Amino acid sequence: MLHRILYPKFSVSQKHLEQKLYNKTVLITGASFGIGRLLAEKLAFKNTNLVLMGRTSEKLKEVCEIIKKNGGNASYIPGDLRDQSTIDDVFKYLKSKDVGVDVFVNNAGKSIRRSIYSSLDRFHDFTRTMNLNYYAPIELVLKLLPEISKRNGQIINISSFLVLLPAMPFWSAYQASKGAFHTWLKSIQPELNKRGVTCSNIYLPLVRTRMIAPTKKFDKAPVMEPHQATEIIAKSILKKGYNFKPWWVNPTRLAFKLFGKSYIKRILKNN
Ligand SMILES: NC(=O)c1ccc[n+]([C@@H]2O[C@H](COP(=O)([O-])OP(=O)(O)OC[C@H]3O[C@@H](n4cnc5c(N)ncnc54)[C@H](OP(=O)(O)O)[C@@H]3O)[C@@H](O)[C@H]2O)c1
């Protein structure tokens, strides 16, 4: 019941999605697991070219096989997006196939929830999250822009509701890196819009994927199911410029203004 209230159900028309993506190329990062994988499987259409990325080759191969079995069309480029060579591989591949990207879904991401006192010898937490959540999508966007602009394309940024809330203890690496890319994209958005490129920001709540699995206290929390997240992303493909945030984000911001200090005291006590 609570789940229904927090995440009202809706679904997009597969037929409309197929029409919208007719003869289009969609690049999805982080398509080997979780939300990106489900999204790729949802976009298995005969005349849509999917280019999938992630580090785990065997998982990407598996997704491509499922997509092909369902009548779709997908290829993959394995690699760590924090490496320059992976980014170079993406553009070599697109050039070799002579295709330009119409829709870029910036989905690959790394989340860390850790106290700063458990991070004293973990500077790499901060470089890793910045490299994946901030620098990699910036470089991809810079390199995609010439083609995506010619095609009046779309950039869909899979972000987090956390970037809309005040800074929270334990989330420094994740919240700062996701927030940095969010600010960057917001800053360039008017220029992109002027050239016909639209952006969508999808501020997801907690979603039941392997990303939140290490935090045991989320096991019983009323979180969003991954297929609901993919419906939201699909809606942003259908409706250019569509942004999503859970309806309860604004009331939560207000509650923070009123009770934020005592809430933070409580989470510090319980951790
Ligand atoms: N789950 C949540 O609660 C939640 C909430 C808000 C926002 N989000 C956002 O939703 C997006 C998808 O997350 P998810 O929940 O589906 O997590 P997930 O199941 O862990 O999937 C993350 C994807 O990113 C890829 N990835 C991770 N590190 C990578 C790297 N260095 N290079 C290339 N690819 C990499 C992973 O593939 P490999 O491991 O094969 O590389 C995987 O395909 C993320 O941007 C996340 O920040 C998630």
PDB file of C-alpha atoms and ligand atoms in Angstrom:
ATOM      1  CA  MET A   1       0.000   0.000   0.000  1.00  0.00           C
ATOM      2  CA  LEU A   2       2.710   2.503   1.039  1.00  0.00           C
ATOM      3  CA  HIS A   3       4.650   1.452  -2.050  1.00  0.00           C
ATOM      4  CA  ARG A   4       1.659   2.292  -4.279  1.00  0.00           C
ATOM      5  CA  ILE A   5       1.363   5.745  -2.693  1.00  0.00           C
ATOM      6  CA  LEU A   6       5.047   6.523  -2.965  1.00  0.00           C
ATOM      7  CA  TYR A   7       5.386   5.227  -6.522  1.00  0.00           C
ATOM      8  CA  PRO A   8       2.089   5.480  -8.404  1.00  0.00           C
ATOM      9  CA  LYS A   9       2.041   2.981 -11.261  1.00  0.00           C
ATOM     10  CA  PHE A  10       2.057   3.956 -14.884  1.00  0.00           C
ATOM     11  CA  SER A  11       3.342   2.458 -18.099  1.00  0.00           C
ATOM     12  CA  VAL A  12       4.097   3.796 -21.538  1.00  0.00           C
ATOM     13  CA  SER A  13       2.829   2.396 -24.802  1.00  0.00           C
ATOM     14  CA  GLN A  14       5.361   0.037 -26.384  1.00  0.00           C
ATOM     15  CA  LYS A  15       3.849   0.839 -29.775  1.00  0.00           C
ATOM     16  CA  HIS A  16       4.468   4.570 -29.383  1.00  0.00           C
ATOM     17  CA  LEU A  17       7.957   3.897 -28.113  1.00  0.00           C
ATOM     18  CA  GLU A  18       8.707   1.715 -31.111  1.00  0.00           C
ATOM     19  CA  GLN A  19       7.426   4.411 -33.476  1.00  0.00           C
ATOM     20  CA  LYS A  20       9.442   7.087 -31.694  1.00  0.00           C
ATOM     21  CA  LEU A  21      12.634   5.035 -31.940  1.00  0.00           C
ATOM     22  CA  TYR A  22      12.153   3.981 -35.556  1.00  0.00           C
ATOM     23  CA  ASN A  23      15.557   4.121 -37.290  1.00  0.00           C
ATOM     24  CA  LYS A  24      17.156   5.674 -34.211  1.00  0.00           C
ATOM     25  CA  THR A  25      20.326   4.809 -32.315  1.00  0.00           C
ATOM     26  CA  VAL A  26      20.226   4.723 -28.521  1.00  0.00           C
ATOM     27  CA  LEU A  27      23.416   4.610 -26.453  1.00  0.00           C
ATOM     28  CA  ILE A  28      22.880   3.298 -22.912  1.00  0.00           C
ATOM     29  CA  THR A  29      25.719   3.227 -20.404  1.00  0.00           C
ATOM     30  CA  GLY A  30      25.501   0.724 -17.559  1.00  0.00           C
ATOM     31  CA  ALA A  31      23.359  -1.732 -19.517  1.00  0.00           C
ATOM     32  CA  SER A  32      24.845  -4.907 -18.044  1.00  0.00           C
ATOM     33  CA  PHE A  33      22.834  -4.813 -14.807  1.00  0.00           C
ATOM     34  CA  GLY A  34      19.915  -3.134 -13.089  1.00  0.00           C
ATOM     35  CA  ILE A  35      17.945  -0.279 -14.577  1.00  0.00           C
ATOM     36  CA  GLY A  36      20.080   0.076 -17.720  1.00  0.00           C
ATOM     37  CA  ARG A  37      19.740  -3.591 -18.547  1.00  0.00           C
ATOM     38  CA  LEU A  38      15.944  -3.590 -18.114  1.00  0.00           C
ATOM     39  CA  LEU A  39      15.701  -0.444 -20.212  1.00  0.00           C
ATOM     40  CA  ALA A  40      17.742  -2.034 -23.011  1.00  0.00           C
ATOM     41  CA  GLU A  41      15.480  -5.084 -22.958  1.00  0.00           C
ATOM     42  CA  LYS A  42      12.416  -2.828 -23.130  1.00  0.00           C
ATOM     43  CA  LEU A  43      13.758  -1.114 -26.255  1.00  0.00           C
ATOM     44  CA  ALA A  44      14.177  -4.349 -28.252  1.00  0.00           C
ATOM     45  CA  PHE A  45      12.621  -3.076 -31.493  1.00  0.00           C
ATOM     46  CA  LYS A  46      13.445  -4.271 -34.989  1.00  0.00           C
ATOM     47  CA  ASN A  47      14.332  -0.823 -36.324  1.00  0.00           C
ATOM     48  CA  THR A  48      16.117   0.547 -33.282  1.00  0.00           C
ATOM     49  CA  ASN A  49      19.839   0.303 -32.951  1.00  0.00           C
ATOM     50  CA  LEU A  50      20.947  -0.151 -29.329  1.00  0.00           C
ATOM     51  CA  VAL A  51      24.566   0.388 -28.310  1.00  0.00           C
ATOM     52  CA  LEU A  52      25.187  -0.896 -24.809  1.00  0.00           C
ATOM     53  CA  MET A  53      28.060  -0.252 -22.438  1.00  0.00           C
ATOM     54  CA  GLY A  54      29.353  -1.612 -19.160  1.00  0.00           C
ATOM     55  CA  ARG A  55      32.370  -3.477 -17.817  1.00  0.00           C
ATOM     56  CA  THR A  56      30.938  -6.995 -17.616  1.00  0.00           C
ATOM     57  CA  SER A  57      31.211  -8.418 -21.144  1.00  0.00           C
ATOM     58  CA  GLU A  58      29.368 -11.656 -20.481  1.00  0.00           C
ATOM     59  CA  LYS A  59      26.358  -9.776 -19.080  1.00  0.00           C
ATOM     60  CA  LEU A  60      26.304  -7.377 -22.042  1.00  0.00           C
ATOM     61  CA  LYS A  61      26.523 -10.328 -24.421  1.00  0.00           C
ATOM     62  CA  GLU A  62      23.621 -11.972 -22.582  1.00  0.00           C
ATOM     63  CA  VAL A  63      21.473  -8.798 -22.857  1.00  0.00           C
ATOM     64  CA  CYS A  64      22.256  -8.469 -26.579  1.00  0.00           C
ATOM     65  CA  GLU A  65      21.216 -12.088 -27.118  1.00  0.00           C
ATOM     66  CA  ILE A  66      17.917 -11.546 -25.278  1.00  0.00           C
ATOM     67  CA  ILE A  67      17.271  -8.399 -27.315  1.00  0.00           C
ATOM     68  CA  LYS A  68      18.007 -10.188 -30.589  1.00  0.00           C
ATOM     69  CA  LYS A  69      15.774 -13.103 -29.564  1.00  0.00           C
ATOM     70  CA  ASN A  70      12.984 -10.584 -28.986  1.00  0.00           C
ATOM     71  CA  GLY A  71      13.415  -9.166 -32.488  1.00  0.00           C
ATOM     72  CA  GLY A  72      15.633  -6.238 -31.542  1.00  0.00           C
ATOM     73  CA  ASN A  73      18.997  -5.031 -32.617  1.00  0.00           C
ATOM     74  CA  ALA A  74      21.857  -4.472 -30.160  1.00  0.00           C
ATOM     75  CA  SER A  75      25.615  -4.402 -29.937  1.00  0.00           C
ATOM     76  CA  TYR A  76      27.909  -3.748 -27.004  1.00  0.00           C
ATOM     77  CA  ILE A  77      31.189  -2.108 -26.174  1.00  0.00           C
ATOM     78  CA  PRO A  78      32.684  -3.470 -22.960  1.00  0.00           C
ATOM     79  CA  GLY A  79      34.975  -1.378 -20.813  1.00  0.00           C
ATOM     80  CA  ASP A  80      35.450   0.782 -17.773  1.00  0.00           C
ATOM     81  CA  LEU A  81      34.139   4.263 -18.473  1.00  0.00           C
ATOM     82  CA  ARG A  82      36.775   5.691 -16.158  1.00  0.00           C
ATOM     83  CA  ASP A  83      39.380   4.693 -18.768  1.00  0.00           C
ATOM     84  CA  GLN A  84      40.060   6.965 -21.692  1.00  0.00           C
ATOM     85  CA  SER A  85      40.472   3.908 -23.913  1.00  0.00           C
ATOM     86  CA  THR A  86      36.823   2.882 -23.312  1.00  0.00           C
ATOM     87  CA  ILE A  87      35.513   6.291 -24.329  1.00  0.00           C
ATOM     88  CA  ASP A  88      37.744   6.165 -27.406  1.00  0.00           C
ATOM     89  CA  ASP A  89      36.379   2.689 -28.225  1.00  0.00           C
ATOM     90  CA  VAL A  90      32.796   4.008 -28.225  1.00  0.00           C
ATOM     91  CA  PHE A  91      33.571   6.643 -30.833  1.00  0.00           C
ATOM     92  CA  LYS A  92      35.737   4.317 -32.917  1.00  0.00           C
ATOM     93  CA  TYR A  93      32.826   1.894 -32.957  1.00  0.00           C
ATOM     94  CA  LEU A  94      30.238   4.541 -33.918  1.00  0.00           C
ATOM     95  CA  LYS A  95      32.534   5.820 -36.659  1.00  0.00           C
ATOM     96  CA  SER A  96      33.194   2.324 -38.008  1.00  0.00           C
ATOM     97  CA  LYS A  97      29.421   1.722 -38.254  1.00  0.00           C
ATOM     98  CA  ASP A  98      28.821   5.233 -39.574  1.00  0.00           C
ATOM     99  CA  VAL A  99      26.063   5.856 -37.025  1.00  0.00           C
ATOM    100  CA  GLY A 100      25.260   8.865 -34.902  1.00  0.00           C
ATOM    101  CA  VAL A 101      23.513   8.650 -31.564  1.00  0.00           C
ATOM    102  CA  ASP A 102      19.955  10.027 -31.325  1.00  0.00           C
ATOM    103  CA  VAL A 103      19.347   9.247 -27.659  1.00  0.00           C
ATOM    104  CA  PHE A 104      22.048   9.076 -25.006  1.00  0.00           C
ATOM    105  CA  VAL A 105      21.000   7.547 -21.685  1.00  0.00           C
ATOM    106  CA  ASN A 106      23.618   8.405 -19.075  1.00  0.00           C
ATOM    107  CA  ASN A 107      22.870   5.580 -16.686  1.00  0.00           C
ATOM    108  CA  ALA A 108      26.165   3.991 -15.527  1.00  0.00           C
ATOM    109  CA  GLY A 109      26.790   5.024 -11.978  1.00  0.00           C
ATOM    110  CA  LYS A 110      28.540   4.168  -8.750  1.00  0.00           C
ATOM    111  CA  SER A 111      27.043   4.783  -5.347  1.00  0.00           C
ATOM    112  CA  ILE A 112      28.820   4.789  -1.997  1.00  0.00           C
ATOM    113  CA  ARG A 113      27.268   5.240   1.418  1.00  0.00           C
ATOM    114  CA  ARG A 114      30.076   5.570   3.955  1.00  0.00           C
ATOM    115  CA  SER A 115      30.956   7.633   6.991  1.00  0.00           C
ATOM    116  CA  ILE A 116      33.787  10.084   6.473  1.00  0.00           C
ATOM    117  CA  TYR A 117      35.669   8.488   9.420  1.00  0.00           C
ATOM    118  CA  SER A 118      35.591   5.169   7.556  1.00  0.00           C
ATOM    119  CA  SER A 119      36.936   6.937   4.475  1.00  0.00           C
ATOM    120  CA  LEU A 120      40.172   8.356   5.827  1.00  0.00           C
ATOM    121  CA  ASP A 121      42.294   5.965   3.775  1.00  0.00           C
ATOM    122  CA  ARG A 122      39.804   5.803   0.905  1.00  0.00           C
ATOM    123  CA  PHE A 123      40.504   8.854  -1.241  1.00  0.00           C
ATOM    124  CA  HIS A 124      39.813   6.532  -4.183  1.00  0.00           C
ATOM    125  CA  ASP A 125      36.091   6.527  -3.246  1.00  0.00           C
ATOM    126  CA  PHE A 126      36.009  10.163  -4.284  1.00  0.00           C
ATOM    127  CA  THR A 127      38.081   9.852  -7.448  1.00  0.00           C
ATOM    128  CA  ARG A 128      36.151   6.757  -8.570  1.00  0.00           C
ATOM    129  CA  THR A 129      32.732   8.346  -8.136  1.00  0.00           C
ATOM    130  CA  MET A 130      33.829  11.596  -9.772  1.00  0.00           C
ATOM    131  CA  ASN A 131      35.446   9.758 -12.681  1.00  0.00           C
ATOM    132  CA  LEU A 132      32.350   7.668 -13.399  1.00  0.00           C
ATOM    133  CA  ASN A 133      29.479   9.918 -12.323  1.00  0.00           C
ATOM    134  CA  TYR A 134      30.938  13.238 -13.491  1.00  0.00           C
ATOM    135  CA  TYR A 135      33.931  13.172 -15.861  1.00  0.00           C
ATOM    136  CA  ALA A 136      32.927  10.174 -18.025  1.00  0.00           C
ATOM    137  CA  PRO A 137      29.466  11.497 -18.967  1.00  0.00           C
ATOM    138  CA  ILE A 138      30.935  14.951 -19.616  1.00  0.00           C
ATOM    139  CA  GLU A 139      33.393  13.508 -22.093  1.00  0.00           C
ATOM    140  CA  LEU A 140      30.702  11.376 -23.714  1.00  0.00           C
ATOM    141  CA  VAL A 141      28.393  14.386 -24.087  1.00  0.00           C
ATOM    142  CA  LEU A 142      31.184  16.552 -25.529  1.00  0.00           C
ATOM    143  CA  LYS A 143      32.016  13.938 -28.120  1.00  0.00           C
ATOM    144  CA  LEU A 144      28.371  13.091 -28.878  1.00  0.00           C
ATOM    145  CA  LEU A 145      27.199  16.674 -29.295  1.00  0.00           C
ATOM    146  CA  PRO A 146      28.070  17.260 -32.963  1.00  0.00           C
ATOM    147  CA  GLU A 147      26.008  14.263 -34.143  1.00  0.00           C
ATOM    148  CA  ILE A 148      23.272  14.457 -31.514  1.00  0.00           C
ATOM    149  CA  SER A 149      22.715  18.131 -32.415  1.00  0.00           C
ATOM    150  CA  LYS A 150      22.327  17.310 -36.120  1.00  0.00           C
ATOM    151  CA  ARG A 151      19.639  14.820 -35.149  1.00  0.00           C
ATOM    152  CA  ASN A 152      17.733  17.006 -32.671  1.00  0.00           C
ATOM    153  CA  GLY A 153      18.531  14.265 -30.210  1.00  0.00           C
ATOM    154  CA  GLN A 154      18.018  13.648 -26.520  1.00  0.00           C
ATOM    155  CA  ILE A 155      20.221  13.354 -23.460  1.00  0.00           C
ATOM    156  CA  ILE A 156      18.611  11.509 -20.577  1.00  0.00           C
ATOM    157  CA  ASN A 157      20.444  11.757 -17.293  1.00  0.00           C
ATOM    158  CA  ILE A 158      19.682   9.117 -14.684  1.00  0.00           C
ATOM    159  CA  SER A 159      20.173  11.071 -11.522  1.00  0.00           C
ATOM    160  CA  SER A 160      19.143  10.682  -7.915  1.00  0.00           C
ATOM    161  CA  PHE A 161      16.569  12.388  -5.696  1.00  0.00           C
ATOM    162  CA  LEU A 162      19.491  12.985  -3.333  1.00  0.00           C
ATOM    163  CA  VAL A 163      20.766  15.804  -5.549  1.00  0.00           C
ATOM    164  CA  LEU A 164      17.522  17.667  -4.822  1.00  0.00           C
ATOM    165  CA  LEU A 165      17.859  17.288  -1.048  1.00  0.00           C
ATOM    166  CA  PRO A 166      20.248  19.032   1.348  1.00  0.00           C
ATOM    167  CA  ALA A 167      23.689  17.426   1.735  1.00  0.00           C
ATOM    168  CA  MET A 168      23.355  14.246   3.819  1.00  0.00           C
ATOM    169  CA  PRO A 169      25.853  12.468   6.090  1.00  0.00           C
ATOM    170  CA  PHE A 170      27.415   9.289   4.585  1.00  0.00           C
ATOM    171  CA  TRP A 171      26.572  10.214   0.974  1.00  0.00           C
ATOM    172  CA  SER A 172      29.371  12.735   0.349  1.00  0.00           C
ATOM    173  CA  ALA A 173      31.056  10.868  -2.541  1.00  0.00           C
ATOM    174  CA  TYR A 174      27.845   9.948  -4.335  1.00  0.00           C
ATOM    175  CA  GLN A 175      25.825  13.090  -3.680  1.00  0.00           C
ATOM    176  CA  ALA A 176      28.682  15.408  -4.684  1.00  0.00           C
ATOM    177  CA  SER A 177      29.489  13.523  -7.905  1.00  0.00           C
ATOM    178  CA  LYS A 178      25.872  13.113  -9.042  1.00  0.00           C
ATOM    179  CA  GLY A 179      25.190  16.720  -8.031  1.00  0.00           C
ATOM    180  CA  ALA A 180      28.211  17.928 -10.015  1.00  0.00           C
ATOM    181  CA  PHE A 181      27.010  16.316 -13.246  1.00  0.00           C
ATOM    182  CA  HIS A 182      23.480  17.552 -12.619  1.00  0.00           C
ATOM    183  CA  THR A 183      24.747  21.135 -12.275  1.00  0.00           C
ATOM    184  CA  TRP A 184      26.941  20.773 -15.359  1.00  0.00           C
ATOM    185  CA  LEU A 185      24.066  19.493 -17.475  1.00  0.00           C
ATOM    186  CA  LYS A 186      21.686  22.180 -16.195  1.00  0.00           C
ATOM    187  CA  SER A 187      24.285  24.785 -17.059  1.00  0.00           C
ATOM    188  CA  ILE A 188      24.698  23.687 -20.692  1.00  0.00           C
ATOM    189  CA  GLN A 189      21.013  22.841 -21.206  1.00  0.00           C
ATOM    190  CA  PRO A 190      19.891  26.238 -22.609  1.00  0.00           C
ATOM    191  CA  GLU A 191      22.671  26.096 -25.223  1.00  0.00           C
ATOM    192  CA  LEU A 192      21.718  22.551 -26.152  1.00  0.00           C
ATOM    193  CA  ASN A 193      18.023  23.422 -26.372  1.00  0.00           C
ATOM    194  CA  LYS A 194      18.871  26.274 -28.732  1.00  0.00           C
ATOM    195  CA  ARG A 195      20.504  23.723 -31.049  1.00  0.00           C
ATOM    196  CA  GLY A 196      17.539  21.340 -30.849  1.00  0.00           C
ATOM    197  CA  VAL A 197      18.942  18.920 -28.249  1.00  0.00           C
ATOM    198  CA  THR A 198      16.636  18.203 -25.317  1.00  0.00           C
ATOM    199  CA  CYS A 199      17.651  16.985 -21.870  1.00  0.00           C
ATOM    200  CA  SER A 200      15.724  15.030 -19.274  1.00  0.00           C
ATOM    201  CA  ASN A 201      16.752  14.649 -15.662  1.00  0.00           C
ATOM    202  CA  ILE A 202      15.353  11.583 -13.966  1.00  0.00           C
ATOM    203  CA  TYR A 203      15.758  11.960 -10.207  1.00  0.00           C
ATOM    204  CA  LEU A 204      15.168   8.411  -9.091  1.00  0.00           C
ATOM    205  CA  PRO A 205      14.388   7.442  -5.506  1.00  0.00           C
ATOM    206  CA  LEU A 206      16.005   4.313  -4.077  1.00  0.00           C
ATOM    207  CA  VAL A 207      15.492   1.497  -6.571  1.00  0.00           C
ATOM    208  CA  ARG A 208      15.789  -2.210  -5.764  1.00  0.00           C
ATOM    209  CA  THR A 209      18.969  -3.103  -7.717  1.00  0.00           C
ATOM    210  CA  ARG A 210      22.350  -4.442  -6.688  1.00  0.00           C
ATOM    211  CA  MET A 211      23.371  -0.813  -6.082  1.00  0.00           C
ATOM    212  CA  ILE A 212      21.498  -0.635  -2.776  1.00  0.00           C
ATOM    213  CA  ALA A 213      21.988  -4.310  -1.834  1.00  0.00           C
ATOM    214  CA  PRO A 214      25.063  -3.684   0.408  1.00  0.00           C
ATOM    215  CA  THR A 215      22.994  -1.432   2.707  1.00  0.00           C
ATOM    216  CA  LYS A 216      21.021  -3.969   4.718  1.00  0.00           C
ATOM    217  CA  LYS A 217      18.708  -1.362   6.216  1.00  0.00           C
ATOM    218  CA  PHE A 218      17.234  -0.834   2.722  1.00  0.00           C
ATOM    219  CA  ASP A 219      16.176  -4.497   2.504  1.00  0.00           C
ATOM    220  CA  LYS A 220      12.777  -3.774   4.015  1.00  0.00           C
ATOM    221  CA  ALA A 221      12.438  -0.173   2.883  1.00  0.00           C
ATOM    222  CA  PRO A 222       9.610   0.685   0.449  1.00  0.00           C
ATOM    223  CA  VAL A 223      11.831   1.334  -2.578  1.00  0.00           C
ATOM    224  CA  MET A 224      10.960   1.597  -6.267  1.00  0.00           C
ATOM    225  CA  GLU A 225      11.114  -1.527  -8.413  1.00  0.00           C
ATOM    226  CA  PRO A 226      13.513  -1.338 -11.375  1.00  0.00           C
ATOM    227  CA  HIS A 227      10.789  -1.889 -14.007  1.00  0.00           C
ATOM    228  CA  GLN A 228       9.044   1.251 -12.695  1.00  0.00           C
ATOM    229  CA  ALA A 229      12.257   3.200 -13.224  1.00  0.00           C
ATOM    230  CA  THR A 230      12.454   1.970 -16.821  1.00  0.00           C
ATOM    231  CA  GLU A 231       8.862   3.092 -17.499  1.00  0.00           C
ATOM    232  CA  ILE A 232       9.851   6.573 -16.328  1.00  0.00           C
ATOM    233  CA  ILE A 233      12.905   6.619 -18.584  1.00  0.00           C
ATOM    234  CA  ALA A 234      10.794   5.335 -21.479  1.00  0.00           C
ATOM    235  CA  LYS A 235       8.382   8.218 -20.861  1.00  0.00           C
ATOM    236  CA  SER A 236      11.278  10.666 -21.165  1.00  0.00           C
ATOM    237  CA  ILE A 237      12.142   9.135 -24.549  1.00  0.00           C
ATOM    238  CA  LEU A 238       8.541   9.601 -25.706  1.00  0.00           C
ATOM    239  CA  LYS A 239       8.095  13.052 -24.262  1.00  0.00           C
ATOM    240  CA  LYS A 240      11.140  15.172 -25.034  1.00  0.00           C
ATOM    241  CA  GLY A 241      12.305  17.246 -22.084  1.00  0.00           C
ATOM    242  CA  TYR A 242      10.285  15.248 -19.541  1.00  0.00           C
ATOM    243  CA  ASN A 243      11.831  15.354 -16.063  1.00  0.00           C
ATOM    244  CA  PHE A 244      10.917  13.108 -13.178  1.00  0.00           C
ATOM    245  CA  LYS A 245      11.176  13.445  -9.438  1.00  0.00           C
ATOM    246  CA  PRO A 246       9.092  11.551  -6.874  1.00  0.00           C
ATOM    247  CA  TRP A 247       6.100  13.645  -5.801  1.00  0.00           C
ATOM    248  CA  TRP A 248       7.282  13.561  -2.186  1.00  0.00           C
ATOM    249  CA  VAL A 249      10.628  15.290  -2.823  1.00  0.00           C
ATOM    250  CA  ASN A 250       9.240  18.816  -2.271  1.00  0.00           C
ATOM    251  CA  PRO A 251       7.460  17.926   0.993  1.00  0.00           C
ATOM    252  CA  THR A 252      10.665  16.176   2.100  1.00  0.00           C
ATOM    253  CA  ARG A 253      12.657  19.355   1.421  1.00  0.00           C
ATOM    254  CA  LEU A 254      10.205  21.293   3.548  1.00  0.00           C
ATOM    255  CA  ALA A 255      10.392  18.685   6.309  1.00  0.00           C
ATOM    256  CA  PHE A 256      14.181  19.041   6.223  1.00  0.00           C
ATOM    257  CA  LYS A 257      13.890  22.762   6.778  1.00  0.00           C
ATOM    258  CA  LEU A 258      11.739  22.109   9.843  1.00  0.00           C
ATOM    259  CA  PHE A 259      13.181  18.903  11.291  1.00  0.00           C
ATOM    260  CA  GLY A 260      16.480  18.399   9.416  1.00  0.00           C
ATOM    261  CA  LYS A 261      18.736  18.897  12.443  1.00  0.00           C
ATOM    262  CA  SER A 262      16.957  16.320  14.582  1.00  0.00           C
ATOM    263  CA  TYR A 263      16.747  13.865  11.650  1.00  0.00           C
ATOM    264  CA  ILE A 264      20.505  14.126  11.093  1.00  0.00           C
ATOM    265  CA  LYS A 265      21.158  13.667  14.828  1.00  0.00           C
ATOM    266  CA  ARG A 266      19.037  10.495  14.688  1.00  0.00           C
ATOM    267  CA  ILE A 267      20.822   8.990  11.699  1.00  0.00           C
ATOM    268  CA  LEU A 268      24.211   9.748  13.244  1.00  0.00           C
ATOM    269  CA  LYS A 269      23.077   7.985  16.436  1.00  0.00           C
ATOM    270  CA  ASN A 270      21.836   4.921  14.536  1.00  0.00           C
ATOM    271  CA  ASN A 271      24.970   4.410  12.442  1.00  0.00           C
TER     272      ASN A 271
HETATM  273  N1  LIG B   1      19.437   1.896  -7.355  1.00  0.00           N
HETATM  274  C1  LIG B   1      19.161   3.056  -6.781  1.00  0.00           C
HETATM  275  O1  LIG B   1      18.689   3.133  -5.618  1.00  0.00           O
HETATM  276  C2  LIG B   1      19.348   4.335  -7.545  1.00  0.00           C
HETATM  277  C3  LIG B   1      18.765   5.513  -7.014  1.00  0.00           C
HETATM  278  C4  LIG B   1      18.924   6.703  -7.689  1.00  0.00           C
HETATM  279  C5  LIG B   1      19.668   6.737  -8.858  1.00  0.00           C
HETATM  280  N2  LIG B   1      20.238   5.588  -9.342  1.00  0.00           N
HETATM  281  C6  LIG B   1      21.054   5.681 -10.547  1.00  0.00           C
HETATM  282  O2  LIG B   1      20.579   4.745 -11.493  1.00  0.00           O
HETATM  283  C7  LIG B   1      21.672   4.370 -12.353  1.00  0.00           C
HETATM  284  C8  LIG B   1      21.670   2.851 -12.538  1.00  0.00           C
HETATM  285  O3  LIG B   1      21.909   2.254 -11.293  1.00  0.00           O
HETATM  286  P1  LIG B   1      21.390   0.790 -10.908  1.00  0.00           P
HETATM  287  O4  LIG B   1      20.594   0.940  -9.677  1.00  0.00           O
HETATM  288  O5  LIG B   1      20.818   0.100 -12.074  1.00  0.00           O
HETATM  289  O6  LIG B   1      22.765   0.128 -10.462  1.00  0.00           O
HETATM  290  P2  LIG B   1      23.511  -1.213 -10.926  1.00  0.00           P
HETATM  291  O7  LIG B   1      22.558  -2.327 -10.992  1.00  0.00           O
HETATM  292  O8  LIG B   1      24.675  -1.312 -10.020  1.00  0.00           O
HETATM  293  O9  LIG B   1      24.001  -0.856 -12.394  1.00  0.00           O
HETATM  294  C9  LIG B   1      24.999   0.075 -12.623  1.00  0.00           C
HETATM  295  C10 LIG B   1      25.465  -0.071 -14.057  1.00  0.00           C
HETATM  296  O10 LIG B   1      26.587   0.804 -14.254  1.00  0.00           O
HETATM  297  C11 LIG B   1      27.669   0.050 -14.793  1.00  0.00           C
HETATM  298  N3  LIG B   1      28.951   0.552 -14.324  1.00  0.00           N
HETATM  299  C12 LIG B   1      29.354   0.678 -13.035  1.00  0.00           C
HETATM  300  N4  LIG B   1      30.617   1.111 -12.992  1.00  0.00           N
HETATM  301  C13 LIG B   1      31.018   1.252 -14.278  1.00  0.00           C
HETATM  302  C14 LIG B   1      32.228   1.656 -14.883  1.00  0.00           C
HETATM  303  N5  LIG B   1      33.290   2.016 -14.145  1.00  0.00           N
HETATM  304  N6  LIG B   1      32.315   1.686 -16.239  1.00  0.00           N
HETATM  305  C15 LIG B   1      31.240   1.324 -16.989  1.00  0.00           C
HETATM  306  N7  LIG B   1      30.072   0.941 -16.482  1.00  0.00           N
HETATM  307  C16 LIG B   1      29.961   0.905 -15.143  1.00  0.00           C
HETATM  308  C17 LIG B   1      27.427  -1.366 -14.276  1.00  0.00           C
HETATM  309  O11 LIG B   1      28.001  -2.340 -15.123  1.00  0.00           O
HETATM  310  P3  LIG B   1      29.388  -3.126 -14.851  1.00  0.00           P
HETATM  311  O12 LIG B   1      29.444  -3.443 -13.391  1.00  0.00           O
HETATM  312  O13 LIG B   1      29.276  -4.279 -15.783  1.00  0.00           O
HETATM  313  O14 LIG B   1      30.410  -2.128 -15.279  1.00  0.00           O
HETATM  314  C18 LIG B   1      25.921  -1.483 -14.365  1.00  0.00           C
HETATM  315  O15 LIG B   1      25.527  -1.862 -15.659  1.00  0.00           O
HETATM  316  C19 LIG B   1      22.942   4.929 -11.706  1.00  0.00           C
HETATM  317  O16 LIG B   1      23.352   6.093 -12.366  1.00  0.00           O
HETATM  318  C20 LIG B   1      22.494   5.274 -10.297  1.00  0.00           C
HETATM  319  O17 LIG B   1      23.245   6.328  -9.745  1.00  0.00           O
HETATM  320  C21 LIG B   1      20.086   4.394  -8.709  1.00  0.00           C
END
